[in-house]
Amino acid sequence: MAGYYIVSEHNDRNLSGVANMGMTDQQIILTLATKVMGWKRYGETDFWYGDNGNLFDSSLWNPLQNISDAWMIVEKFKNGDPILRARFAVLLPVLIYKLEPKDICHAALEVVA
């Protein structure tokens, strides 16, 4: 991922647009699953169609708490639209060791909201 992050003065983690939405964790996860990852819900169940068309249990995916799940969002932006990728990258902390799963989720929400 070398060269992926854009240095920005916007590393204060103050994502006011997201903070003012008043979304619950479940609403955030649902929004990320549909608007960022592009997943579709299987009827009214807790299962989703993933990128490969296979069903998976959504209760096992929590990008707010799990860095591996949050990194899936980073990869989605990395391989997606360059303009959205740039908007996403400038919202992340500049120093990777300060990056937490919620930072990734909130930056993604800011882009798709």
PDB file of N, CA and C in Angstrom:
ATOM      1  N   MET A   1       0.818  -1.180   0.000  1.00  0.00           N
ATOM      2  CA  MET A   1       0.000   0.000   0.000  1.00  0.00           C
ATOM      3  C   MET A   1       0.872   1.257   0.000  1.00  0.00           C
ATOM      4  N   ALA A   2       2.115   1.108  -0.280  1.00  0.00           N
ATOM      5  CA  ALA A   2       3.009   2.246  -0.318  1.00  0.00           C
ATOM      6  C   ALA A   2       2.489   3.283  -1.303  1.00  0.00           C
ATOM      7  N   GLY A   3       2.544   4.534  -0.908  1.00  0.00           N
ATOM      8  CA  GLY A   3       2.094   5.603  -1.770  1.00  0.00           C
ATOM      9  C   GLY A   3       0.594   5.798  -1.790  1.00  0.00           C
ATOM     10  N   TYR A   4      -0.141   5.028  -1.013  1.00  0.00           N
ATOM     11  CA  TYR A   4      -1.592   5.119  -1.036  1.00  0.00           C
ATOM     12  C   TYR A   4      -2.109   6.301  -0.228  1.00  0.00           C
ATOM     13  N   TYR A   5      -1.516   6.559   0.929  1.00  0.00           N
ATOM     14  CA  TYR A   5      -2.030   7.613   1.791  1.00  0.00           C
ATOM     15  C   TYR A   5      -1.581   8.975   1.318  1.00  0.00           C
ATOM     16  N   ILE A   6      -2.491   9.897   1.338  1.00  0.00           N
ATOM     17  CA  ILE A   6      -2.210  11.267   0.965  1.00  0.00           C
ATOM     18  C   ILE A   6      -2.015  12.050   2.254  1.00  0.00           C
ATOM     19  N   VAL A   7      -0.904  12.766   2.354  1.00  0.00           N
ATOM     20  CA  VAL A   7      -0.647  13.556   3.554  1.00  0.00           C
ATOM     21  C   VAL A   7      -1.647  14.696   3.586  1.00  0.00           C
ATOM     22  N   SER A   8      -2.241  14.879   4.748  1.00  0.00           N
ATOM     23  CA  SER A   8      -3.306  15.865   4.873  1.00  0.00           C
ATOM     24  C   SER A   8      -3.232  16.560   6.211  1.00  0.00           C
ATOM     25  N   GLU A   9      -3.705  17.765   6.246  1.00  0.00           N
ATOM     26  CA  GLU A   9      -3.832  18.474   7.515  1.00  0.00           C
ATOM     27  C   GLU A   9      -5.071  18.012   8.263  1.00  0.00           C
ATOM     28  N   HIS A  10      -5.923  17.210   7.601  1.00  0.00           N
ATOM     29  CA  HIS A  10      -7.181  16.755   8.188  1.00  0.00           C
ATOM     30  C   HIS A  10      -6.963  15.427   8.902  1.00  0.00           C
ATOM     31  N   ASN A  11      -6.224  15.474  10.014  1.00  0.00           N
ATOM     32  CA  ASN A  11      -6.015  14.250  10.764  1.00  0.00           C
ATOM     33  C   ASN A  11      -6.461  14.423  12.207  1.00  0.00           C
ATOM     34  N   ASP A  12      -7.380  15.327  12.431  1.00  0.00           N
ATOM     35  CA  ASP A  12      -7.853  15.580  13.789  1.00  0.00           C
ATOM     36  C   ASP A  12      -8.994  14.657  14.183  1.00  0.00           C
ATOM     37  N   ARG A  13      -9.378  13.738  13.313  1.00  0.00           N
ATOM     38  CA  ARG A  13     -10.441  12.764  13.561  1.00  0.00           C
ATOM     39  C   ARG A  13     -11.789  13.435  13.835  1.00  0.00           C
ATOM     40  N   ASN A  14     -11.943  14.667  13.444  1.00  0.00           N
ATOM     41  CA  ASN A  14     -13.205  15.374  13.655  1.00  0.00           C
ATOM     42  C   ASN A  14     -14.039  15.258  12.396  1.00  0.00           C
ATOM     43  N   LEU A  15     -14.718  14.150  12.257  1.00  0.00           N
ATOM     44  CA  LEU A  15     -15.554  13.923  11.087  1.00  0.00           C
ATOM     45  C   LEU A  15     -16.962  14.386  11.424  1.00  0.00           C
ATOM     46  N   SER A  16     -17.150  15.684  11.402  1.00  0.00           N
ATOM     47  CA  SER A  16     -18.393  16.271  11.900  1.00  0.00           C
ATOM     48  C   SER A  16     -19.624  15.771  11.167  1.00  0.00           C
ATOM     49  N   GLY A  17     -19.535  15.523   9.881  1.00  0.00           N
ATOM     50  CA  GLY A  17     -20.687  15.032   9.141  1.00  0.00           C
ATOM     51  C   GLY A  17     -21.173  13.708   9.674  1.00  0.00           C
ATOM     52  N   VAL A  18     -20.263  12.815   9.997  1.00  0.00           N
ATOM     53  CA  VAL A  18     -20.622  11.514  10.535  1.00  0.00           C
ATOM     54  C   VAL A  18     -21.085  11.652  11.972  1.00  0.00           C
ATOM     55  N   ALA A  19     -20.385  12.458  12.750  1.00  0.00           N
ATOM     56  CA  ALA A  19     -20.718  12.606  14.162  1.00  0.00           C
ATOM     57  C   ALA A  19     -22.127  13.153  14.343  1.00  0.00           C
ATOM     58  N   ASN A  20     -22.569  13.987  13.425  1.00  0.00           N
ATOM     59  CA  ASN A  20     -23.895  14.595  13.550  1.00  0.00           C
ATOM     60  C   ASN A  20     -25.011  13.721  13.001  1.00  0.00           C
ATOM     61  N   MET A  21     -24.659  12.610  12.397  1.00  0.00           N
ATOM     62  CA  MET A  21     -25.684  11.735  11.839  1.00  0.00           C
ATOM     63  C   MET A  21     -26.451  11.001  12.924  1.00  0.00           C
ATOM     64  N   GLY A  22     -25.835  10.776  14.078  1.00  0.00           N
ATOM     65  CA  GLY A  22     -26.498  10.076  15.152  1.00  0.00           C
ATOM     66  C   GLY A  22     -26.815   8.629  14.824  1.00  0.00           C
ATOM     67  N   MET A  23     -25.956   7.975  14.076  1.00  0.00           N
ATOM     68  CA  MET A  23     -26.191   6.601  13.665  1.00  0.00           C
ATOM     69  C   MET A  23     -25.732   5.631  14.750  1.00  0.00           C
ATOM     70  N   THR A  24     -26.469   4.537  14.888  1.00  0.00           N
ATOM     71  CA  THR A  24     -26.042   3.467  15.785  1.00  0.00           C
ATOM     72  C   THR A  24     -24.937   2.669  15.104  1.00  0.00           C
ATOM     73  N   ASP A  25     -24.240   1.858  15.868  1.00  0.00           N
ATOM     74  CA  ASP A  25     -23.200   1.009  15.283  1.00  0.00           C
ATOM     75  C   ASP A  25     -23.781   0.116  14.192  1.00  0.00           C
ATOM     76  N   GLN A  26     -24.958  -0.454  14.430  1.00  0.00           N
ATOM     77  CA  GLN A  26     -25.573  -1.333  13.430  1.00  0.00           C
ATOM     78  C   GLN A  26     -25.917  -0.572  12.157  1.00  0.00           C
ATOM     79  N   GLN A  27     -26.382   0.658  12.284  1.00  0.00           N
ATOM     80  CA  GLN A  27     -26.686   1.471  11.105  1.00  0.00           C
ATOM     81  C   GLN A  27     -25.411   1.801  10.332  1.00  0.00           C
ATOM     82  N   ILE A  28     -24.337   2.062  11.054  1.00  0.00           N
ATOM     83  CA  ILE A  28     -23.051   2.339  10.409  1.00  0.00           C
ATOM     84  C   ILE A  28     -22.585   1.114   9.636  1.00  0.00           C
ATOM     85  N   ILE A  29     -22.643  -0.046  10.278  1.00  0.00           N
ATOM     86  CA  ILE A  29     -22.207  -1.288   9.634  1.00  0.00           C
ATOM     87  C   ILE A  29     -23.065  -1.595   8.409  1.00  0.00           C
ATOM     88  N   LEU A  30     -24.365  -1.404   8.517  1.00  0.00           N
ATOM     89  CA  LEU A  30     -25.264  -1.626   7.386  1.00  0.00           C
ATOM     90  C   LEU A  30     -24.926  -0.696   6.222  1.00  0.00           C
ATOM     91  N   THR A  31     -24.686   0.570   6.526  1.00  0.00           N
ATOM     92  CA  THR A  31     -24.341   1.547   5.491  1.00  0.00           C
ATOM     93  C   THR A  31     -23.028   1.183   4.818  1.00  0.00           C
ATOM     94  N   LEU A  32     -22.041   0.794   5.604  1.00  0.00           N
ATOM     95  CA  LEU A  32     -20.748   0.406   5.033  1.00  0.00           C
ATOM     96  C   LEU A  32     -20.888  -0.834   4.158  1.00  0.00           C
ATOM     97  N   ALA A  33     -21.678  -1.795   4.610  1.00  0.00           N
ATOM     98  CA  ALA A  33     -21.870  -3.032   3.844  1.00  0.00           C
ATOM     99  C   ALA A  33     -22.520  -2.754   2.501  1.00  0.00           C
ATOM    100  N   THR A  34     -23.521  -1.862   2.482  1.00  0.00           N
ATOM    101  CA  THR A  34     -24.255  -1.625   1.237  1.00  0.00           C
ATOM    102  C   THR A  34     -23.616  -0.557   0.356  1.00  0.00           C
ATOM    103  N   LYS A  35     -23.252   0.580   0.936  1.00  0.00           N
ATOM    104  CA  LYS A  35     -22.769   1.696   0.125  1.00  0.00           C
ATOM    105  C   LYS A  35     -21.290   1.626  -0.219  1.00  0.00           C
ATOM    106  N   VAL A  36     -20.488   1.003   0.647  1.00  0.00           N
ATOM    107  CA  VAL A  36     -19.055   0.904   0.361  1.00  0.00           C
ATOM    108  C   VAL A  36     -18.727  -0.451  -0.243  1.00  0.00           C
ATOM    109  N   MET A  37     -19.111  -1.508   0.442  1.00  0.00           N
ATOM    110  CA  MET A  37     -18.749  -2.850  -0.007  1.00  0.00           C
ATOM    111  C   MET A  37     -19.629  -3.331  -1.162  1.00  0.00           C
ATOM    112  N   GLY A  38     -20.821  -2.758  -1.302  1.00  0.00           N
ATOM    113  CA  GLY A  38     -21.707  -3.144  -2.396  1.00  0.00           C
ATOM    114  C   GLY A  38     -22.436  -4.455  -2.172  1.00  0.00           C
ATOM    115  N   TRP A  39     -22.522  -4.883  -0.934  1.00  0.00           N
ATOM    116  CA  TRP A  39     -23.177  -6.146  -0.617  1.00  0.00           C
ATOM    117  C   TRP A  39     -24.689  -5.990  -0.606  1.00  0.00           C
ATOM    118  N   LYS A  40     -25.373  -7.060  -0.882  1.00  0.00           N
ATOM    119  CA  LYS A  40     -26.838  -7.091  -0.903  1.00  0.00           C
ATOM    120  C   LYS A  40     -27.327  -8.038   0.174  1.00  0.00           C
ATOM    121  N   ARG A  41     -28.356  -7.631   0.873  1.00  0.00           N
ATOM    122  CA  ARG A  41     -28.941  -8.466   1.921  1.00  0.00           C
ATOM    123  C   ARG A  41     -29.761  -9.590   1.295  1.00  0.00           C
ATOM    124  N   TYR A  42     -29.694 -10.753   1.881  1.00  0.00           N
ATOM    125  CA  TYR A  42     -30.468 -11.911   1.444  1.00  0.00           C
ATOM    126  C   TYR A  42     -31.811 -11.881   2.158  1.00  0.00           C
ATOM    127  N   GLY A  43     -32.819 -11.323   1.496  1.00  0.00           N
ATOM    128  CA  GLY A  43     -34.152 -11.196   2.084  1.00  0.00           C
ATOM    129  C   GLY A  43     -34.118 -10.400   3.374  1.00  0.00           C
ATOM    130  N   GLU A  44     -34.833 -10.860   4.366  1.00  0.00           N
ATOM    131  CA  GLU A  44     -34.870 -10.192   5.670  1.00  0.00           C
ATOM    132  C   GLU A  44     -33.999 -10.924   6.688  1.00  0.00           C
ATOM    133  N   THR A  45     -33.009 -11.648   6.204  1.00  0.00           N
ATOM    134  CA  THR A  45     -32.140 -12.431   7.079  1.00  0.00           C
ATOM    135  C   THR A  45     -30.914 -11.617   7.487  1.00  0.00           C
ATOM    136  N   ASP A  46     -30.049 -12.220   8.283  1.00  0.00           N
ATOM    137  CA  ASP A  46     -28.778 -11.603   8.656  1.00  0.00           C
ATOM    138  C   ASP A  46     -27.661 -12.021   7.717  1.00  0.00           C
ATOM    139  N   PHE A  47     -28.026 -12.563   6.546  1.00  0.00           N
ATOM    140  CA  PHE A  47     -27.029 -13.012   5.586  1.00  0.00           C
ATOM    141  C   PHE A  47     -26.924 -12.030   4.429  1.00  0.00           C
ATOM    142  N   TRP A  48     -25.726 -11.954   3.858  1.00  0.00           N
ATOM    143  CA  TRP A  48     -25.429 -11.044   2.766  1.00  0.00           C
ATOM    144  C   TRP A  48     -24.799 -11.799   1.620  1.00  0.00           C
ATOM    145  N   TYR A  49     -25.002 -11.273   0.421  1.00  0.00           N
ATOM    146  CA  TYR A  49     -24.259 -11.738  -0.733  1.00  0.00           C
ATOM    147  C   TYR A  49     -22.968 -10.941  -0.783  1.00  0.00           C
ATOM    148  N   GLY A  50     -21.839 -11.623  -0.741  1.00  0.00           N
ATOM    149  CA  GLY A  50     -20.547 -10.966  -0.836  1.00  0.00           C
ATOM    150  C   GLY A  50     -20.150 -10.712  -2.275  1.00  0.00           C
ATOM    151  N   ASP A  51     -18.942 -10.210  -2.465  1.00  0.00           N
ATOM    152  CA  ASP A  51     -18.426  -9.912  -3.804  1.00  0.00           C
ATOM    153  C   ASP A  51     -18.402 -11.135  -4.706  1.00  0.00           C
ATOM    154  N   ASN A  52     -18.151 -12.283  -4.117  1.00  0.00           N
ATOM    155  CA  ASN A  52     -18.039 -13.510  -4.901  1.00  0.00           C
ATOM    156  C   ASN A  52     -19.383 -14.205  -5.112  1.00  0.00           C
ATOM    157  N   GLY A  53     -20.474 -13.605  -4.617  1.00  0.00           N
ATOM    158  CA  GLY A  53     -21.799 -14.180  -4.780  1.00  0.00           C
ATOM    159  C   GLY A  53     -22.188 -15.171  -3.697  1.00  0.00           C
ATOM    160  N   ASN A  54     -21.246 -15.494  -2.815  1.00  0.00           N
ATOM    161  CA  ASN A  54     -21.541 -16.414  -1.725  1.00  0.00           C
ATOM    162  C   ASN A  54     -22.243 -15.695  -0.577  1.00  0.00           C
ATOM    163  N   LEU A  55     -23.061 -16.430   0.147  1.00  0.00           N
ATOM    164  CA  LEU A  55     -23.723 -15.883   1.325  1.00  0.00           C
ATOM    165  C   LEU A  55     -22.786 -15.944   2.517  1.00  0.00           C
ATOM    166  N   PHE A  56     -22.860 -14.927   3.376  1.00  0.00           N
ATOM    167  CA  PHE A  56     -22.122 -14.972   4.626  1.00  0.00           C
ATOM    168  C   PHE A  56     -22.951 -14.321   5.723  1.00  0.00           C
ATOM    169  N   ASP A  57     -22.669 -14.669   6.946  1.00  0.00           N
ATOM    170  CA  ASP A  57     -23.389 -14.172   8.118  1.00  0.00           C
ATOM    171  C   ASP A  57     -22.868 -12.785   8.474  1.00  0.00           C
ATOM    172  N   SER A  58     -23.727 -11.787   8.381  1.00  0.00           N
ATOM    173  CA  SER A  58     -23.310 -10.408   8.631  1.00  0.00           C
ATOM    174  C   SER A  58     -22.899 -10.167  10.081  1.00  0.00           C
ATOM    175  N   SER A  59     -23.365 -10.995  10.995  1.00  0.00           N
ATOM    176  CA  SER A  59     -22.997 -10.786  12.399  1.00  0.00           C
ATOM    177  C   SER A  59     -21.514 -11.077  12.642  1.00  0.00           C
ATOM    178  N   LEU A  60     -20.860 -11.701  11.670  1.00  0.00           N
ATOM    179  CA  LEU A  60     -19.436 -11.996  11.802  1.00  0.00           C
ATOM    180  C   LEU A  60     -18.562 -10.867  11.264  1.00  0.00           C
ATOM    181  N   TRP A  61     -19.168  -9.832  10.665  1.00  0.00           N
ATOM    182  CA  TRP A  61     -18.424  -8.710  10.073  1.00  0.00           C
ATOM    183  C   TRP A  61     -18.681  -7.456  10.885  1.00  0.00           C
ATOM    184  N   ASN A  62     -17.655  -6.942  11.560  1.00  0.00           N
ATOM    185  CA  ASN A  62     -17.790  -5.731  12.362  1.00  0.00           C
ATOM    186  C   ASN A  62     -16.562  -4.845  12.157  1.00  0.00           C
ATOM    187  N   PRO A  63     -16.594  -4.000  11.140  1.00  0.00           N
ATOM    188  CA  PRO A  63     -15.430  -3.152  10.861  1.00  0.00           C
ATOM    189  C   PRO A  63     -15.193  -2.071  11.911  1.00  0.00           C
ATOM    190  N   LEU A  64     -16.152  -1.822  12.768  1.00  0.00           N
ATOM    191  CA  LEU A  64     -15.947  -0.844  13.838  1.00  0.00           C
ATOM    192  C   LEU A  64     -15.016  -1.377  14.925  1.00  0.00           C
ATOM    193  N   GLN A  65     -14.958  -2.684  15.080  1.00  0.00           N
ATOM    194  CA  GLN A  65     -14.168  -3.298  16.138  1.00  0.00           C
ATOM    195  C   GLN A  65     -13.002  -4.143  15.625  1.00  0.00           C
ATOM    196  N   ASN A  66     -13.102  -4.637  14.400  1.00  0.00           N
ATOM    197  CA  ASN A  66     -12.133  -5.592  13.880  1.00  0.00           C
ATOM    198  C   ASN A  66     -11.322  -4.956  12.758  1.00  0.00           C
ATOM    199  N   ILE A  67     -10.025  -4.833  12.949  1.00  0.00           N
ATOM    200  CA  ILE A  67      -9.179  -4.165  11.949  1.00  0.00           C
ATOM    201  C   ILE A  67      -9.153  -4.925  10.623  1.00  0.00           C
ATOM    202  N   SER A  68      -9.270  -6.246  10.657  1.00  0.00           N
ATOM    203  CA  SER A  68      -9.305  -7.015   9.405  1.00  0.00           C
ATOM    204  C   SER A  68     -10.544  -6.671   8.594  1.00  0.00           C
ATOM    205  N   ASP A  69     -11.681  -6.535   9.263  1.00  0.00           N
ATOM    206  CA  ASP A  69     -12.912  -6.151   8.574  1.00  0.00           C
ATOM    207  C   ASP A  69     -12.819  -4.719   8.068  1.00  0.00           C
ATOM    208  N   ALA A  70     -12.264  -3.830   8.886  1.00  0.00           N
ATOM    209  CA  ALA A  70     -12.107  -2.435   8.472  1.00  0.00           C
ATOM    210  C   ALA A  70     -11.155  -2.328   7.282  1.00  0.00           C
ATOM    211  N   TRP A  71     -10.143  -3.181   7.262  1.00  0.00           N
ATOM    212  CA  TRP A  71      -9.179  -3.126   6.159  1.00  0.00           C
ATOM    213  C   TRP A  71      -9.815  -3.532   4.836  1.00  0.00           C
ATOM    214  N   MET A  72     -10.881  -4.325   4.894  1.00  0.00           N
ATOM    215  CA  MET A  72     -11.622  -4.660   3.675  1.00  0.00           C
ATOM    216  C   MET A  72     -12.167  -3.381   3.030  1.00  0.00           C
ATOM    217  N   ILE A  73     -12.557  -2.419   3.854  1.00  0.00           N
ATOM    218  CA  ILE A  73     -13.049  -1.131   3.359  1.00  0.00           C
ATOM    219  C   ILE A  73     -11.915  -0.370   2.682  1.00  0.00           C
ATOM    220  N   VAL A  74     -10.732  -0.362   3.312  1.00  0.00           N
ATOM    221  CA  VAL A  74      -9.563   0.288   2.714  1.00  0.00           C
ATOM    222  C   VAL A  74      -9.277  -0.316   1.343  1.00  0.00           C
ATOM    223  N   GLU A  75      -9.292  -1.638   1.263  1.00  0.00           N
ATOM    224  CA  GLU A  75      -9.035  -2.323  -0.005  1.00  0.00           C
ATOM    225  C   GLU A  75     -10.086  -1.977  -1.055  1.00  0.00           C
ATOM    226  N   LYS A  76     -11.331  -1.842  -0.629  1.00  0.00           N
ATOM    227  CA  LYS A  76     -12.407  -1.500  -1.562  1.00  0.00           C
ATOM    228  C   LYS A  76     -12.157  -0.120  -2.175  1.00  0.00           C
ATOM    229  N   PHE A  77     -11.771   0.847  -1.336  1.00  0.00           N
ATOM    230  CA  PHE A  77     -11.461   2.182  -1.856  1.00  0.00           C
ATOM    231  C   PHE A  77     -10.189   2.159  -2.692  1.00  0.00           C
ATOM    232  N   LYS A  78      -9.202   1.387  -2.265  1.00  0.00           N
ATOM    233  CA  LYS A  78      -7.930   1.299  -2.987  1.00  0.00           C
ATOM    234  C   LYS A  78      -8.152   0.827  -4.419  1.00  0.00           C
ATOM    235  N   ASN A  79      -9.058  -0.096  -4.597  1.00  0.00           N
ATOM    236  CA  ASN A  79      -9.300  -0.680  -5.915  1.00  0.00           C
ATOM    237  C   ASN A  79     -10.471  -0.038  -6.654  1.00  0.00           C
ATOM    238  N   GLY A  80     -11.018   1.034  -6.101  1.00  0.00           N
ATOM    239  CA  GLY A  80     -12.198   1.656  -6.692  1.00  0.00           C
ATOM    240  C   GLY A  80     -11.909   2.969  -7.384  1.00  0.00           C
ATOM    241  N   ASP A  81     -12.922   3.789  -7.428  1.00  0.00           N
ATOM    242  CA  ASP A  81     -12.880   5.092  -8.086  1.00  0.00           C
ATOM    243  C   ASP A  81     -11.755   5.957  -7.497  1.00  0.00           C
ATOM    244  N   PRO A  82     -10.867   6.500  -8.340  1.00  0.00           N
ATOM    245  CA  PRO A  82      -9.739   7.298  -7.837  1.00  0.00           C
ATOM    246  C   PRO A  82     -10.166   8.559  -7.073  1.00  0.00           C
ATOM    247  N   ILE A  83     -11.256   9.160  -7.464  1.00  0.00           N
ATOM    248  CA  ILE A  83     -11.714  10.365  -6.772  1.00  0.00           C
ATOM    249  C   ILE A  83     -12.219  10.015  -5.374  1.00  0.00           C
ATOM    250  N   LEU A  84     -13.007   8.944  -5.272  1.00  0.00           N
ATOM    251  CA  LEU A  84     -13.471   8.507  -3.950  1.00  0.00           C
ATOM    252  C   LEU A  84     -12.298   8.047  -3.099  1.00  0.00           C
ATOM    253  N   ARG A  85     -11.322   7.394  -3.717  1.00  0.00           N
ATOM    254  CA  ARG A  85     -10.134   6.944  -2.996  1.00  0.00           C
ATOM    255  C   ARG A  85      -9.403   8.134  -2.390  1.00  0.00           C
ATOM    256  N   ALA A  86      -9.250   9.197  -3.139  1.00  0.00           N
ATOM    257  CA  ALA A  86      -8.564  10.388  -2.634  1.00  0.00           C
ATOM    258  C   ALA A  86      -9.358  11.044  -1.509  1.00  0.00           C
ATOM    259  N   ARG A  87     -10.678  11.139  -1.676  1.00  0.00           N
ATOM    260  CA  ARG A  87     -11.518  11.722  -0.614  1.00  0.00           C
ATOM    261  C   ARG A  87     -11.414  10.905   0.668  1.00  0.00           C
ATOM    262  N   PHE A  88     -11.370   9.588   0.526  1.00  0.00           N
ATOM    263  CA  PHE A  88     -11.250   8.683   1.664  1.00  0.00           C
ATOM    264  C   PHE A  88      -9.885   8.835   2.337  1.00  0.00           C
ATOM    265  N   ALA A  89      -8.840   8.846   1.548  1.00  0.00           N
ATOM    266  CA  ALA A  89      -7.477   8.869   2.085  1.00  0.00           C
ATOM    267  C   ALA A  89      -7.189  10.110   2.917  1.00  0.00           C
ATOM    268  N   VAL A  90      -7.699  11.262   2.502  1.00  0.00           N
ATOM    269  CA  VAL A  90      -7.391  12.490   3.249  1.00  0.00           C
ATOM    270  C   VAL A  90      -8.118  12.544   4.594  1.00  0.00           C
ATOM    271  N   LEU A  91      -9.092  11.692   4.795  1.00  0.00           N
ATOM    272  CA  LEU A  91      -9.816  11.669   6.064  1.00  0.00           C
ATOM    273  C   LEU A  91      -9.173  10.756   7.107  1.00  0.00           C
ATOM    274  N   LEU A  92      -8.192   9.977   6.691  1.00  0.00           N
ATOM    275  CA  LEU A  92      -7.535   9.050   7.610  1.00  0.00           C
ATOM    276  C   LEU A  92      -6.373   9.732   8.320  1.00  0.00           C
ATOM    277  N   PRO A  93      -6.047   9.260   9.519  1.00  0.00           N
ATOM    278  CA  PRO A  93      -4.868   9.801  10.201  1.00  0.00           C
ATOM    279  C   PRO A  93      -3.625   9.592   9.343  1.00  0.00           C
ATOM    280  N   VAL A  94      -2.723  10.553   9.390  1.00  0.00           N
ATOM    281  CA  VAL A  94      -1.515  10.485   8.582  1.00  0.00           C
ATOM    282  C   VAL A  94      -0.606   9.350   9.056  1.00  0.00           C
ATOM    283  N   LEU A  95      -0.518   9.153  10.348  1.00  0.00           N
ATOM    284  CA  LEU A  95       0.356   8.125  10.909  1.00  0.00           C
ATOM    285  C   LEU A  95      -0.407   6.822  11.050  1.00  0.00           C
ATOM    286  N   ILE A  96       0.050   5.805  10.381  1.00  0.00           N
ATOM    287  CA  ILE A  96      -0.686   4.546  10.332  1.00  0.00           C
ATOM    288  C   ILE A  96      -0.821   3.900  11.706  1.00  0.00           C
ATOM    289  N   TYR A  97       0.135   4.101  12.593  1.00  0.00           N
ATOM    290  CA  TYR A  97       0.025   3.482  13.910  1.00  0.00           C
ATOM    291  C   TYR A  97      -1.072   4.116  14.760  1.00  0.00           C
ATOM    292  N   LYS A  98      -1.593   5.247  14.343  1.00  0.00           N
ATOM    293  CA  LYS A  98      -2.720   5.868  15.041  1.00  0.00           C
ATOM    294  C   LYS A  98      -4.063   5.444  14.439  1.00  0.00           C
ATOM    295  N   LEU A  99      -4.017   4.677  13.378  1.00  0.00           N
ATOM    296  CA  LEU A  99      -5.220   4.270  12.666  1.00  0.00           C
ATOM    297  C   LEU A  99      -5.969   3.187  13.442  1.00  0.00           C
ATOM    298  N   GLU A 100      -7.232   3.435  13.705  1.00  0.00           N
ATOM    299  CA  GLU A 100      -8.083   2.484  14.395  1.00  0.00           C
ATOM    300  C   GLU A 100      -9.243   2.105  13.476  1.00  0.00           C
ATOM    301  N   PRO A 101      -9.880   0.953  13.713  1.00  0.00           N
ATOM    302  CA  PRO A 101     -10.995   0.531  12.859  1.00  0.00           C
ATOM    303  C   PRO A 101     -12.074   1.603  12.699  1.00  0.00           C
ATOM    304  N   LYS A 102     -12.415   2.291  13.782  1.00  0.00           N
ATOM    305  CA  LYS A 102     -13.462   3.317  13.693  1.00  0.00           C
ATOM    306  C   LYS A 102     -13.051   4.477  12.806  1.00  0.00           C
ATOM    307  N   ASP A 103     -11.746   4.800  12.753  1.00  0.00           N
ATOM    308  CA  ASP A 103     -11.275   5.862  11.857  1.00  0.00           C
ATOM    309  C   ASP A 103     -11.573   5.517  10.409  1.00  0.00           C
ATOM    310  N   ILE A 104     -11.302   4.268  10.047  1.00  0.00           N
ATOM    311  CA  ILE A 104     -11.559   3.805   8.683  1.00  0.00           C
ATOM    312  C   ILE A 104     -13.059   3.882   8.379  1.00  0.00           C
ATOM    313  N   CYS A 105     -13.886   3.399   9.309  1.00  0.00           N
ATOM    314  CA  CYS A 105     -15.334   3.397   9.108  1.00  0.00           C
ATOM    315  C   CYS A 105     -15.884   4.802   8.986  1.00  0.00           C
ATOM    316  N   HIS A 106     -15.449   5.690   9.848  1.00  0.00           N
ATOM    317  CA  HIS A 106     -15.971   7.063   9.811  1.00  0.00           C
ATOM    318  C   HIS A 106     -15.524   7.790   8.546  1.00  0.00           C
ATOM    319  N   ALA A 107     -14.295   7.547   8.109  1.00  0.00           N
ATOM    320  CA  ALA A 107     -13.842   8.159   6.854  1.00  0.00           C
ATOM    321  C   ALA A 107     -14.664   7.640   5.680  1.00  0.00           C
ATOM    322  N   ALA A 108     -14.931   6.349   5.657  1.00  0.00           N
ATOM    323  CA  ALA A 108     -15.738   5.772   4.570  1.00  0.00           C
ATOM    324  C   ALA A 108     -17.150   6.341   4.568  1.00  0.00           C
ATOM    325  N   LEU A 109     -17.733   6.480   5.748  1.00  0.00           N
ATOM    326  CA  LEU A 109     -19.083   7.060   5.835  1.00  0.00           C
ATOM    327  C   LEU A 109     -19.106   8.496   5.346  1.00  0.00           C
ATOM    328  N   GLU A 110     -18.081   9.238   5.676  1.00  0.00           N
ATOM    329  CA  GLU A 110     -17.989  10.633   5.237  1.00  0.00           C
ATOM    330  C   GLU A 110     -17.980  10.712   3.712  1.00  0.00           C
ATOM    331  N   VAL A 111     -17.343   9.763   3.069  1.00  0.00           N
ATOM    332  CA  VAL A 111     -17.260   9.742   1.605  1.00  0.00           C
ATOM    333  C   VAL A 111     -18.598   9.364   0.970  1.00  0.00           C
ATOM    334  N   VAL A 112     -19.279   8.372   1.523  1.00  0.00           N
ATOM    335  CA  VAL A 112     -20.509   7.886   0.874  1.00  0.00           C
ATOM    336  C   VAL A 112     -21.778   8.568   1.375  1.00  0.00           C
ATOM    337  N   ALA A 113     -21.677   9.344   2.432  1.00  0.00           N
ATOM    338  CA  ALA A 113     -22.880   9.985   3.007  1.00  0.00           C
ATOM    339  C   ALA A 113     -23.338  11.159   2.162  1.00  0.00           C
TER     340      ALA A 113
END
